[in-house]
XYZ file of C-alpha atoms in Angstrom:
769
model
C -50.933 22.156 -24.759
C -48.913 23.331 -22.021
C -49.784 25.130 -18.725
C -47.436 27.367 -16.772
C -47.366 27.840 -12.965
C -45.222 29.960 -10.905
C -44.083 28.639 -7.506
C -42.218 30.326 -4.791
C -38.787 29.883 -6.553
C -40.093 32.707 -9.165
C -38.874 30.833 -12.122
C -41.837 29.363 -14.405
C -41.759 25.722 -15.287
C -43.793 23.755 -17.869
C -46.288 20.919 -17.722
C -46.623 18.912 -20.897
C -50.092 17.052 -20.716
C -49.787 13.855 -22.415
C -51.843 10.927 -21.026
C -54.441 13.387 -19.848
C -54.863 14.708 -23.272
C -55.340 11.202 -24.523
C -57.941 10.512 -21.938
C -59.840 13.619 -22.520
C -59.817 12.836 -26.584
C -61.123 9.456 -25.454
C -63.975 10.937 -23.195
C -65.078 13.273 -26.137
C -65.315 10.519 -28.385
C -67.393 8.621 -25.953
C -69.611 11.657 -25.709
C -69.899 12.161 -29.522
C -71.005 8.498 -29.771
C -73.774 8.837 -27.321
C -75.735 10.891 -29.828
C -75.468 8.239 -32.396
C -76.380 5.377 -29.859
C -79.442 3.320 -31.205
C -81.216 3.093 -27.705
C -81.423 4.848 -24.329
C -79.188 2.335 -22.384
C -76.390 2.669 -24.725
C -76.617 6.547 -24.295
C -76.654 6.178 -20.682
C -73.603 3.840 -20.664
C -71.596 6.303 -23.140
C -72.423 9.150 -20.755
C -71.046 7.104 -17.579
C -67.993 6.090 -19.824
C -67.368 9.640 -20.678
C -67.793 10.990 -17.255
C -65.583 8.385 -15.733
C -62.720 8.962 -18.269
C -63.020 12.581 -17.816
C -62.609 12.315 -14.092
C -59.712 9.940 -14.448
C -57.857 12.516 -16.682
C -58.739 15.163 -14.288
C -57.196 13.117 -11.284
C -54.189 12.067 -13.303
C -53.471 15.716 -14.317
C -53.673 17.060 -10.820
C -51.377 14.150 -9.419
C -48.990 15.039 -11.899
C -49.278 18.595 -11.500
C -48.745 18.165 -7.609
C -45.835 15.721 -8.304
C -44.102 18.293 -10.526
C -44.814 21.106 -8.182
C -43.297 18.868 -5.334
C -40.196 18.085 -7.665
C -39.859 21.852 -8.507
C -39.992 22.828 -5.120
C -37.349 20.392 -4.074
C -35.221 21.548 -6.821
C -35.896 25.329 -6.137
C -35.180 24.652 -2.433
C -31.827 23.020 -3.286
C -31.191 25.911 -5.324
C -31.972 28.385 -2.718
C -29.436 26.751 -0.374
C -26.821 27.664 -3.129
C -28.165 31.080 -3.626
C -25.213 32.790 -2.227
C -22.635 30.207 -3.402
C -19.786 32.201 -5.094
C -19.748 29.376 -7.882
C -22.364 29.175 -10.461
C -24.933 26.628 -9.775
C -27.975 25.494 -11.943
C -30.877 23.169 -11.353
C -32.547 21.312 -14.146
C -35.718 19.332 -14.172
C -36.255 15.931 -15.414
C -36.316 17.133 -19.058
C -33.086 18.712 -18.854
C -34.440 22.228 -18.890
C -32.763 24.939 -16.565
C -35.584 25.967 -13.754
C -33.071 27.890 -11.433
C -29.799 29.419 -11.305
C -28.075 31.355 -8.438
C -26.770 34.951 -8.451
C -23.215 33.641 -9.631
C -24.722 31.810 -12.528
C -26.672 34.978 -13.656
C -23.702 37.146 -13.358
C -21.405 34.742 -15.462
C -23.797 33.079 -17.902
C -26.871 35.666 -18.059
C -30.348 34.310 -18.117
C -30.326 30.673 -19.018
C -33.841 29.591 -17.640
C -35.645 26.962 -19.944
C -32.166 26.132 -21.729
C -30.408 23.031 -21.548
C -26.927 22.732 -19.647
C -25.146 21.847 -22.912
C -26.320 25.190 -24.447
C -25.603 27.194 -21.293
C -21.946 25.951 -21.080
C -21.142 25.988 -24.957
C -19.240 29.434 -24.490
C -16.659 28.014 -22.193
C -16.392 24.214 -22.899
C -15.855 22.742 -26.330
C -18.209 19.859 -27.280
C -20.304 20.583 -24.179
C -23.025 18.220 -25.270
C -20.667 15.260 -25.097
C -19.544 16.490 -21.523
C -23.059 16.752 -20.498
C -23.682 13.497 -21.677
C -21.046 11.910 -19.876
C -22.023 13.305 -16.561
C -25.611 12.228 -17.050
C -24.738 8.646 -17.792
C -22.649 8.515 -14.780
C -25.404 9.898 -12.773
C -27.478 6.836 -13.867
C -25.042 4.692 -11.740
C -24.365 7.232 -8.905
C -25.904 10.087 -7.179
C -22.861 12.279 -7.954
C -20.385 12.938 -10.868
C -17.547 15.256 -11.261
C -15.327 15.839 -14.453
C -12.549 18.351 -14.925
C -12.464 19.806 -18.439
C -9.243 21.652 -19.632
C -9.925 24.824 -21.741
C -7.861 27.365 -23.226
C -8.453 29.480 -20.312
C -7.640 27.049 -17.704
C -9.666 24.241 -16.222
C -13.352 23.903 -15.307
C -14.618 21.516 -12.746
C -18.264 20.434 -13.409
C -19.993 18.750 -10.600
C -23.561 16.978 -10.861
C -25.820 15.983 -8.008
C -29.090 13.927 -8.606
C -31.818 15.785 -6.567
C -34.996 13.954 -6.845
C -35.898 13.620 -10.791
C -34.039 16.568 -11.484
C -30.056 17.434 -11.322
C -27.978 20.364 -9.450
C -25.023 21.357 -11.600
C -21.889 23.261 -9.946
C -19.451 24.837 -12.512
C -16.322 25.973 -10.912
C -13.807 27.955 -13.175
C -11.602 28.756 -10.104
C -9.827 25.357 -10.010
C -5.937 26.055 -9.406
C -4.290 24.415 -12.458
C -0.591 24.754 -11.248
C 0.341 25.442 -14.782
C -1.096 22.273 -16.103
C -2.958 24.295 -18.923
C 0.464 25.329 -20.131
C -0.789 28.584 -21.445
C 1.238 30.963 -19.197
C 4.301 29.186 -20.176
C 3.659 28.807 -23.875
C 4.194 24.979 -23.928
C 1.973 23.084 -26.445
C -0.207 20.755 -24.567
C -3.597 18.525 -25.395
C -5.840 16.277 -23.591
C -6.712 12.994 -25.144
C -9.166 10.261 -24.437
C -8.369 6.633 -24.122
C -9.112 5.906 -27.853
C -6.946 8.730 -28.848
C -9.196 11.194 -29.819
C -8.243 14.874 -28.930
C -10.681 16.298 -26.403
C -9.028 19.902 -26.093
C -5.519 21.577 -26.845
C -4.306 24.814 -25.524
C -3.482 27.889 -27.611
C 0.230 27.072 -27.985
C -0.612 23.615 -29.405
C -3.198 25.119 -31.875
C -0.763 27.833 -33.021
C 2.063 25.146 -33.390
C -0.160 22.743 -35.468
C -1.915 25.510 -37.256
C -5.442 24.118 -36.764
C -7.586 22.007 -34.473
C -6.790 18.470 -34.861
C -9.412 15.715 -33.954
C -7.201 12.496 -33.440
C -3.760 11.666 -32.085
C -2.637 10.055 -35.575
C -3.314 13.553 -37.171
C -0.392 15.020 -34.901
C 2.081 12.665 -34.609
C 4.157 10.661 -37.325
C 4.257 7.491 -35.300
C 2.007 6.001 -32.510
C 2.054 5.345 -29.848
C 3.697 8.143 -28.048
C 6.631 7.568 -25.809
C 7.344 9.713 -22.697
C 10.665 11.128 -22.638
C 11.520 10.364 -26.423
C 11.821 12.481 -29.342
C 9.282 12.362 -31.944
C 7.934 14.138 -35.061
C 4.871 16.263 -35.074
C 2.969 17.583 -37.982
C 3.038 21.303 -37.532
C 1.591 24.394 -39.522
C 5.019 24.579 -41.602
C 5.664 20.878 -41.804
C 7.043 18.545 -39.436
C 9.325 19.201 -36.429
C 10.934 17.546 -33.802
C 9.723 17.544 -30.016
C 10.288 15.633 -26.833
C 6.749 14.331 -25.638
C 5.685 14.073 -22.040
C 2.461 12.008 -21.256
C 0.762 12.174 -17.901
C -2.576 10.526 -16.675
C -5.227 12.900 -16.097
C -7.852 10.555 -14.781
C -11.028 9.219 -16.286
C -8.930 7.307 -18.991
C -7.814 10.745 -20.433
C -4.209 11.743 -20.854
C -2.132 15.053 -20.988
C 0.363 15.202 -23.782
C 2.959 18.016 -23.432
C 5.168 18.645 -26.589
C 8.573 20.301 -25.930
C 10.059 21.546 -29.059
C 13.685 20.946 -29.405
C 13.974 24.344 -30.928
C 13.240 25.771 -27.423
C 16.510 24.222 -25.998
C 19.020 24.769 -24.616
C 17.343 26.031 -21.588
C 18.465 29.538 -21.254
C 15.563 30.271 -23.548
C 12.849 32.076 -21.244
C 9.950 29.789 -22.599
C 11.931 26.833 -22.185
C 13.136 27.536 -18.795
C 9.479 28.304 -17.729
C 8.328 24.927 -19.191
C 11.206 23.067 -17.644
C 10.564 24.274 -13.998
C 6.671 24.210 -14.401
C 6.120 20.827 -15.779
C 4.542 18.060 -13.244
C 7.336 15.498 -14.095
C 10.984 15.191 -13.200
C 13.311 16.459 -16.027
C 17.109 16.466 -15.943
C 18.940 18.238 -18.821
C 22.283 16.425 -19.245
C 25.322 17.575 -21.126
C 27.174 15.084 -23.788
C 29.610 14.206 -21.249
C 27.293 13.270 -18.558
C 27.261 16.612 -16.500
C 23.842 17.642 -15.210
C 22.974 21.051 -16.675
C 19.832 21.435 -15.074
C 17.125 19.603 -12.949
C 13.991 20.931 -12.110
C 12.264 20.740 -8.676
C 10.597 17.214 -8.961
C 14.041 15.848 -10.261
C 15.857 17.397 -7.306
C 13.435 15.654 -4.908
C 13.588 12.333 -6.415
C 17.508 12.367 -6.957
C 18.133 14.310 -3.536
C 20.171 16.993 -5.168
C 21.346 20.193 -3.922
C 20.405 23.213 -6.047
C 23.509 24.392 -7.899
C 25.530 21.197 -7.118
C 28.008 20.347 -9.768
C 27.299 16.655 -10.352
C 27.219 14.142 -13.247
C 24.560 11.550 -13.823
C 26.744 8.807 -12.826
C 27.326 10.399 -9.503
C 23.379 10.603 -8.847
C 22.341 7.186 -10.124
C 23.739 3.635 -10.088
C 22.664 0.013 -10.695
C 22.401 0.221 -14.575
C 24.474 -2.848 -14.806
C 27.124 -1.127 -17.198
C 28.764 2.419 -17.047
C 26.422 5.354 -16.965
C 28.458 7.354 -19.415
C 28.555 4.432 -21.867
C 24.686 4.671 -21.884
C 24.605 8.355 -22.513
C 27.223 8.078 -25.044
C 25.140 5.372 -27.110
C 22.005 7.259 -26.734
C 23.576 10.469 -28.098
C 25.223 8.894 -30.877
C 21.829 6.964 -31.472
C 23.645 3.645 -31.550
C 20.994 2.089 -29.457
C 17.137 2.844 -29.568
C 15.710 5.174 -26.870
C 14.098 2.867 -24.104
C 13.505 3.332 -20.472
C 16.022 2.021 -17.996
C 15.806 1.216 -14.276
C 18.375 2.859 -12.021
C 18.773 3.487 -8.250
C 19.093 6.921 -6.751
C 22.369 6.683 -5.028
C 22.215 10.035 -3.073
C 19.094 9.148 -0.969
C 19.167 7.367 2.265
C 16.181 5.135 1.265
C 16.214 2.649 -1.624
C 14.327 4.623 -4.413
C 14.381 3.116 -7.992
C 13.806 5.368 -10.980
C 12.845 4.625 -14.424
C 14.808 7.092 -16.839
C 13.923 7.750 -20.309
C 16.344 9.631 -22.405
C 15.693 11.913 -25.507
C 18.306 13.348 -27.827
C 18.070 17.152 -28.221
C 19.649 19.085 -31.246
C 19.929 22.591 -31.240
C 22.487 25.345 -31.283
C 25.605 23.930 -30.441
C 26.333 20.306 -29.331
C 23.726 17.839 -29.025
C 22.493 17.069 -25.432
C 20.008 14.709 -23.633
C 16.718 15.289 -21.797
C 15.952 12.671 -19.071
C 12.573 11.999 -17.797
C 12.444 10.345 -14.403
C 9.515 8.221 -12.604
C 9.580 6.828 -9.412
C 9.539 3.181 -10.047
C 10.170 1.829 -6.425
C 7.036 0.244 -5.955
C 7.352 -1.514 -9.510
C 10.787 -2.656 -8.468
C 9.648 -3.921 -5.250
C 7.013 -6.149 -6.895
C 9.547 -7.230 -9.464
C 11.902 -8.295 -6.626
C 9.100 -10.066 -4.661
C 8.085 -11.934 -7.663
C 11.798 -12.887 -8.648
C 12.301 -14.113 -5.075
C 8.999 -16.120 -5.164
C 10.022 -17.727 -8.413
C 13.677 -18.339 -6.945
C 12.281 -20.066 -3.963
C 9.663 -22.274 -6.048
C 12.509 -23.264 -8.213
C 14.766 -24.061 -5.196
C 11.800 -25.954 -3.764
C 11.474 -27.891 -6.869
C 15.176 -28.711 -7.216
C 15.450 -29.664 -3.528
C 12.454 -32.191 -4.123
C 14.136 -33.750 -7.196
C 17.496 -34.059 -5.673
C 15.985 -35.521 -2.240
C 13.558 -38.177 -4.477
C 16.935 -39.113 -6.359
C 18.862 -39.558 -2.947
C 16.022 -41.352 -1.380
C 16.252 -44.092 -4.187
C 20.011 -44.253 -3.457
C 19.713 -44.585 0.043
C 17.068 -47.084 -0.288
C 19.580 -49.248 -2.149
C 22.385 -48.433 0.133
C 20.508 -49.248 3.393
C 18.819 -52.166 1.896
C 21.794 -53.949 0.516
C 23.441 -53.246 3.884
C 20.513 -54.978 5.804
C 20.972 -57.840 3.507
C 24.808 -57.965 4.351
C 23.863 -57.657 8.132
C 21.658 -60.887 8.036
C 24.720 -62.871 6.761
C 27.062 -61.433 9.483
C 26.577 -62.066 13.199
C 28.145 -59.415 15.726
C 31.275 -61.367 15.977
C 32.120 -61.073 12.555
C 35.136 -58.620 11.624
C 33.054 -56.722 9.156
C 30.025 -56.382 11.582
C 30.944 -52.895 13.002
C 31.761 -51.381 9.381
C 28.337 -52.496 8.188
C 26.726 -50.939 11.272
C 28.477 -47.753 10.590
C 27.522 -47.679 6.938
C 23.803 -48.292 8.097
C 24.001 -45.447 10.572
C 25.496 -42.927 8.332
C 23.007 -43.912 5.605
C 20.281 -43.060 8.377
C 21.760 -39.657 8.888
C 22.035 -38.796 5.216
C 18.064 -39.908 5.049
C 17.684 -37.298 7.765
C 19.057 -34.557 5.640
C 17.144 -35.619 2.699
C 13.999 -35.319 5.053
C 14.959 -31.810 5.746
C 15.255 -31.146 1.839
C 11.821 -32.615 1.320
C 10.527 -30.634 4.139
C 11.748 -27.410 2.649
C 10.087 -28.413 -0.722
C 6.916 -29.441 1.032
C 7.214 -32.710 -0.142
C 7.719 -34.645 3.268
C 5.222 -37.383 4.330
C 3.422 -35.979 7.092
C 1.034 -37.454 9.749
C -0.995 -34.581 11.048
C -3.069 -35.027 14.412
C -4.841 -32.555 16.622
C -2.456 -31.229 19.031
C -2.434 -28.773 22.158
C 0.736 -27.080 22.194
C 1.022 -26.859 25.993
C 1.188 -30.735 26.038
C 3.653 -30.919 23.239
C 5.905 -28.209 24.947
C 5.466 -29.999 28.175
C 6.858 -33.091 26.739
C 9.706 -31.377 24.930
C 10.938 -28.995 27.958
C 13.279 -31.751 29.371
C 14.952 -32.253 26.187
C 15.056 -28.476 25.161
C 16.695 -27.525 28.492
C 19.548 -30.449 27.820
C 19.843 -28.824 24.431
C 20.507 -25.138 25.500
C 23.018 -26.077 28.344
C 23.483 -24.490 31.551
C 24.650 -20.848 30.407
C 21.255 -20.524 28.512
C 17.775 -20.084 30.433
C 14.710 -21.097 28.658
C 11.408 -19.441 29.630
C 8.161 -21.031 28.425
C 4.844 -18.879 28.433
C 1.521 -20.200 27.397
C -1.667 -18.581 26.645
C -4.297 -20.126 29.170
C -7.032 -20.293 26.632
C -4.795 -21.832 24.048
C -6.825 -23.577 21.118
C -5.757 -26.848 19.562
C -4.074 -27.091 15.924
C -3.593 -29.737 13.482
C 0.103 -30.678 12.625
C 2.685 -33.540 12.663
C 3.742 -33.940 16.193
C 7.338 -35.196 15.565
C 7.935 -32.601 12.926
C 6.469 -29.829 14.929
C 9.044 -30.817 17.733
C 11.791 -30.861 15.265
C 10.769 -27.169 14.309
C 10.852 -26.225 18.004
C 14.134 -27.708 18.522
C 15.676 -26.081 15.475
C 14.579 -22.699 16.639
C 15.824 -23.067 20.119
C 19.029 -24.640 18.979
C 19.676 -21.577 16.530
C 18.830 -19.283 19.350
C 21.310 -20.921 21.589
C 24.149 -20.711 19.155
C 23.389 -16.983 18.470
C 24.258 -16.378 22.441
C 27.730 -17.747 22.884
C 27.998 -16.076 26.081
C 24.702 -17.133 27.529
C 21.270 -15.399 27.883
C 17.446 -15.939 27.899
C 15.434 -17.935 25.209
C 11.771 -16.836 25.428
C 9.132 -19.412 23.835
C 5.713 -17.984 24.024
C 2.368 -19.318 22.626
C -0.688 -16.907 21.973
C -4.154 -17.133 20.381
C -4.536 -14.296 17.797
C -7.487 -13.195 16.046
C -7.019 -11.287 12.659
C -9.999 -9.282 11.523
C -7.938 -8.269 8.354
C -5.502 -9.913 6.303
C -1.658 -9.593 7.375
C 0.487 -8.663 4.474
C 3.910 -9.533 5.202
C 7.245 -10.909 3.705
C 5.644 -11.406 0.485
C 2.951 -13.427 2.118
C -0.790 -12.887 3.100
C -2.081 -14.294 6.105
C -6.042 -14.636 5.808
C -8.153 -13.494 8.408
C -9.225 -15.778 11.309
C -7.899 -17.271 14.497
C -4.274 -18.476 14.834
C -2.201 -20.092 17.451
C 1.200 -18.084 17.468
C 4.463 -19.643 18.447
C 6.998 -16.986 19.199
C 10.956 -17.990 20.063
C 12.891 -14.888 20.823
C 16.506 -14.674 21.888
C 19.001 -12.099 22.741
C 21.735 -13.116 20.798
C 23.818 -11.337 18.042
C 21.060 -10.912 15.398
C 21.085 -11.234 11.681
C 22.197 -8.624 9.206
C 19.033 -7.263 7.261
C 20.843 -8.026 3.762
C 20.886 -11.776 4.952
C 17.487 -11.991 6.659
C 15.459 -12.499 3.310
C 17.733 -15.528 2.749
C 17.547 -17.245 5.833
C 15.037 -19.885 4.603
C 17.085 -20.750 1.523
C 18.371 -24.386 1.623
C 22.454 -24.392 2.360
C 22.420 -20.621 3.373
C 23.764 -20.449 6.842
C 25.119 -17.370 8.824
C 27.130 -19.758 10.863
C 30.804 -20.360 10.429
C 32.084 -23.083 7.959
C 31.504 -26.681 9.399
C 28.942 -25.381 12.141
C 25.924 -25.806 10.187
C 24.503 -27.363 7.052
C 22.171 -24.498 6.147
C 19.100 -26.845 6.206
C 17.734 -26.254 9.526
C 15.536 -23.090 8.922
C 14.564 -24.406 5.486
C 13.210 -27.509 7.058
C 11.398 -25.235 9.598
C 10.084 -23.071 6.536
C 8.834 -26.445 4.802
C 7.097 -28.106 7.713
C 5.340 -24.783 8.731
C 3.981 -24.167 5.300
C 2.996 -27.685 4.519
C 1.217 -27.619 7.804
C -0.911 -24.525 6.572
C 1.088 -22.040 8.705
C 3.334 -19.066 8.039
C 6.614 -18.191 9.672
C 8.239 -14.612 9.871
C 11.540 -13.380 11.490
C 12.558 -10.004 12.752
C 16.276 -9.320 14.009
C 18.191 -6.424 15.189
C 22.084 -6.670 15.124
C 23.351 -6.955 18.801
C 19.747 -7.135 20.122
C 18.281 -10.766 19.091
C 16.007 -12.307 16.628
C 12.468 -13.051 16.939
C 10.720 -16.013 14.888
C 6.834 -16.042 14.782
C 5.001 -18.924 13.552
C 1.198 -18.942 12.910
C -0.980 -22.097 13.104
C -4.522 -21.997 12.022
C -6.780 -22.944 14.898
C -8.408 -26.486 14.274
C -12.050 -26.599 15.555
C -12.059 -30.128 17.012
C -10.676 -30.885 20.339
C -7.274 -32.440 20.803
C -6.651 -36.132 20.978
C -4.059 -36.974 23.452
C -4.952 -40.607 23.399
C -3.308 -40.530 19.626
C 0.011 -40.605 21.193
C -0.491 -43.575 23.383
C -1.698 -45.419 20.557
C 1.248 -44.459 18.302
C 3.868 -45.343 21.054
C 2.155 -48.780 21.913
C 3.676 -51.637 20.000
C 1.494 -53.099 17.183
C 1.383 -56.887 17.730
C 0.943 -57.365 13.927
C 3.999 -55.407 13.184
C 5.945 -57.333 15.897
C 4.901 -60.679 14.565
C 4.482 -60.431 10.885
C 8.030 -59.918 9.610
C 8.735 -63.552 11.138
C 5.943 -65.103 9.295
C 7.041 -66.838 6.127
C 5.656 -65.271 2.932
C 3.288 -67.328 0.880
C 2.255 -64.973 -1.934
C 2.984 -63.538 -5.471
C 4.295 -60.121 -5.627
C 4.553 -57.925 -8.713
C 7.361 -55.462 -7.981
C 7.371 -52.581 -10.365
C 10.494 -50.154 -10.011
C 12.325 -48.251 -12.520
C 15.552 -47.748 -10.229
C 17.448 -51.079 -10.817
C 19.474 -51.070 -7.538
C 16.264 -50.451 -5.469
C 14.345 -53.203 -7.442
C 17.295 -55.704 -6.998
C 17.363 -55.010 -3.131
C 13.490 -55.251 -2.902
C 13.483 -58.617 -4.849
C 15.913 -60.286 -2.747
C 14.264 -59.250 0.423
C 10.851 -60.499 -0.403
C 12.247 -63.653 -1.812
C 14.219 -64.235 1.263
C 11.056 -63.994 3.072
C 9.446 -66.817 0.751
C 7.511 -64.605 -1.699
C 7.173 -65.261 -5.287
C 8.378 -62.031 -7.005
C 7.758 -60.977 -10.704
C 9.830 -57.977 -11.570
C 8.988 -55.234 -13.933
C 11.050 -52.012 -14.611
C 7.969 -50.003 -15.932
C 4.252 -49.634 -15.901
C 3.942 -50.859 -19.388
C 5.912 -53.846 -18.755
C 3.771 -54.658 -15.708
C 0.605 -54.336 -17.652
C 2.053 -56.585 -20.369
C 2.907 -59.349 -17.788
C -0.599 -59.044 -16.356
C -2.151 -59.607 -19.753
C -1.214 -63.335 -19.097
C -4.459 -64.487 -17.408
C -2.511 -67.538 -15.991
C -0.290 -65.343 -13.908
C -1.723 -64.972 -10.236
C -0.703 -61.993 -8.184
C -1.652 -61.180 -4.571
C -0.087 -57.791 -4.076
C 1.415 -54.964 -6.415
C 4.468 -53.141 -4.977
C 4.990 -50.113 -7.336
C 6.967 -47.072 -7.244
C 4.504 -43.814 -7.594
C 6.835 -41.595 -9.828
C 8.240 -43.515 -13.028
C 9.072 -42.702 -16.429
C 6.014 -43.028 -18.690
C 2.927 -44.052 -16.912
C 2.909 -43.421 -13.091
C 2.054 -46.009 -10.501
C -1.434 -45.137 -9.565
C -2.374 -44.958 -13.372
C -1.196 -48.501 -14.296
C -2.535 -49.909 -10.845
C -6.010 -48.485 -11.528
C -5.832 -50.083 -15.196
C -4.614 -53.383 -13.680
C -7.326 -53.448 -10.873
C -10.272 -53.363 -13.431
C -9.521 -57.039 -14.212
C -7.982 -57.953 -10.909
C -10.119 -55.955 -8.226
C -8.998 -58.038 -5.364
C -5.277 -57.320 -5.497
C -3.598 -55.394 -2.813
C -1.300 -52.398 -3.366
C 1.787 -51.143 -1.614
C 2.878 -47.718 -3.142
C 6.633 -46.685 -2.621
C 8.170 -43.179 -3.344
C 10.854 -40.829 -2.344
C 8.327 -38.107 -2.482
C 5.524 -37.401 0.007
C 2.187 -39.116 -0.033
C 0.549 -36.242 -1.470
C 2.003 -37.442 -4.686
C -1.216 -39.314 -5.133
C -3.167 -35.933 -5.438
C -1.260 -35.210 -8.836
C -2.196 -38.742 -10.151
C -5.810 -38.869 -9.476
C -6.285 -39.564 -5.813
C -6.466 -42.597 -3.564
C -6.413 -46.069 -4.775
C -8.629 -48.871 -2.979
C -6.793 -51.486 -1.041
C -3.488 -49.393 -0.956
C -0.885 -48.307 1.494
C 2.338 -45.939 1.328
C 5.731 -46.811 2.159
C 8.146 -43.947 2.149
C 11.712 -44.281 0.736
C 14.153 -44.881 2.362
C 12.866 -48.199 3.860
C 14.668 -50.987 5.382
C 14.222 -54.744 4.529
C 11.817 -55.309 7.588
C 9.777 -52.101 6.819
C 9.143 -53.621 3.272
C 8.584 -57.003 4.055
C 6.209 -56.234 7.111
C 4.108 -53.928 5.016
C 3.699 -56.378 2.321
C 2.855 -58.966 5.008
C -0.002 -56.690 6.596
C -1.498 -56.152 3.171
C -1.810 -60.002 2.639
C -3.034 -60.753 6.034
């Protein structure tokens, strides 16, 4: 049963009475049962039930009718808005039936009322049911959906809008195709889905293949399709060779063009039109490397002048071998055709191209067709990745070298301390020993710079106010820059605290100021400024990402000679220096980079030749207030430290060290202080000695990183049976090496290498007392 109603939109629409009809049937059943009821009460009850059900059915029917009328009015109103739209517009109800069409739709599609959209569009879109289904599925997620369908006459853009429970459809057949349909040039073309299903093909492709194909595997001899490479297609008269070009068309679809080799050379009118119209850069190359032709896209990419007599080797570079050798190998099919990365040499900017060559055989000598893609962004990402990998490898190498040097320096300084104990100042060898000791300390400072670069240096962070730090450092900096340089300090009055190692931060500032001084041999001004900066969005710069938040920036700016652009990206690498031989080690800026990064900050550099260099450091703001009293505490002498080294030792020390020279020095130093020393060269040997329950040990002195089991691991195992033993960890790496070995060990302290005789003995004594 269906009722029809005509609303102001003039178009009829239908109501299907489903639930209401069921209720009326139930009411009729109650009324019929009332005549069979055994008594008066039952008849009255059934009458009342039938009346209630009938009233409910009537109310439901009226409410649904009113809702449908409201929805219909909404759709008709939306349609009337588009009544004068030159593009065909339809409105469909919740059931998918067309209830309105504007004048353009009536002129183009005739009367389609009460039909479905798939039926209305069947004459212009192949497989219209699938297209409408995709649109409706998209409307379930969003209020608007759009899809462009390539047809043999051009392109159709179908746009759907959700209007209440219905949908308004706009069918635009006037989309500018810019030749993408390829019908006007006679070039075979097809549109393919992400699963290689052929969605549509133009007339030239259908004529070439002889029939409509369903899947890509039915067309090509081998898959996948490679852009710019010659492949074989299954045509109406058998297999034929063609150069294929694949372009992304959106929504996971691809457009595949086939340029038959029989159309070349390009004097053919069809081939010439295809060559110029295809939306991809193409270059026709002779066997000797001359550029026979380049379409407009290729001329733009290569910065070619129309009509210029040029070879490919004159237009690109950076292949890694002669361009003509590559062309010859491809022409003679000595190597498989694969994309290569080159640089456009005629452009002022850096433009990298991915070039794919296809061999063309026709009348005359074989030639090559090159397909070019702009790969600058890809090349930039690749360079950034290589640079980050190189810096990481250098950091690991620097850390490993520094660790080994720290072991050597520990042995050198330690044995030097032992010799100094046996010589007084009047001895002839005393001055030589002091020189050895001082130079070993200088070497330790260089090793510390390496560790800073590799972010494995031991840090003692505290909360700092940079104004106080700079105030304490000003006198030293003025002495460093000399009389010809003027140092200007400018602080933000609302500067916020940061958390960093005070001494290392001072080292950073001194290095930057000294570099600025060296860049101005004739004198000038150095500006050091601190500011509070709030980043509302991430800052992307120099392969780094600075997260949003508040930062304290330290800017060191000079007016010096500047740094060349090609060197600016390498200034933080260890042993790289822009100074002359003998004027610098190349470790200063690498140390700055390591300290800033290890402190959670970021450092960037800008430079202009002849104008100067600008370094900017970003330190995260720390929420807690600064504690200036920390400095006084650190500078105050520790009475325990002053007295403990002179006390005689009275305990048993288990010394575990894999470096024999370090172990020999440490053992002698501890024995000289009266300790009983048990030596082990590995963690496994230490655990074997501890298996003897009669052995009493007061303190473990162990290296952190050793072959086999590391220090913290064997100590935790030993502490299970000896929980009261104190521990001294020593390492050439930073204290954060514990993080890689399971975290902090109770009753333990850390002693960084290289350490002196007094450092070792006083640390052990403090642990025991």
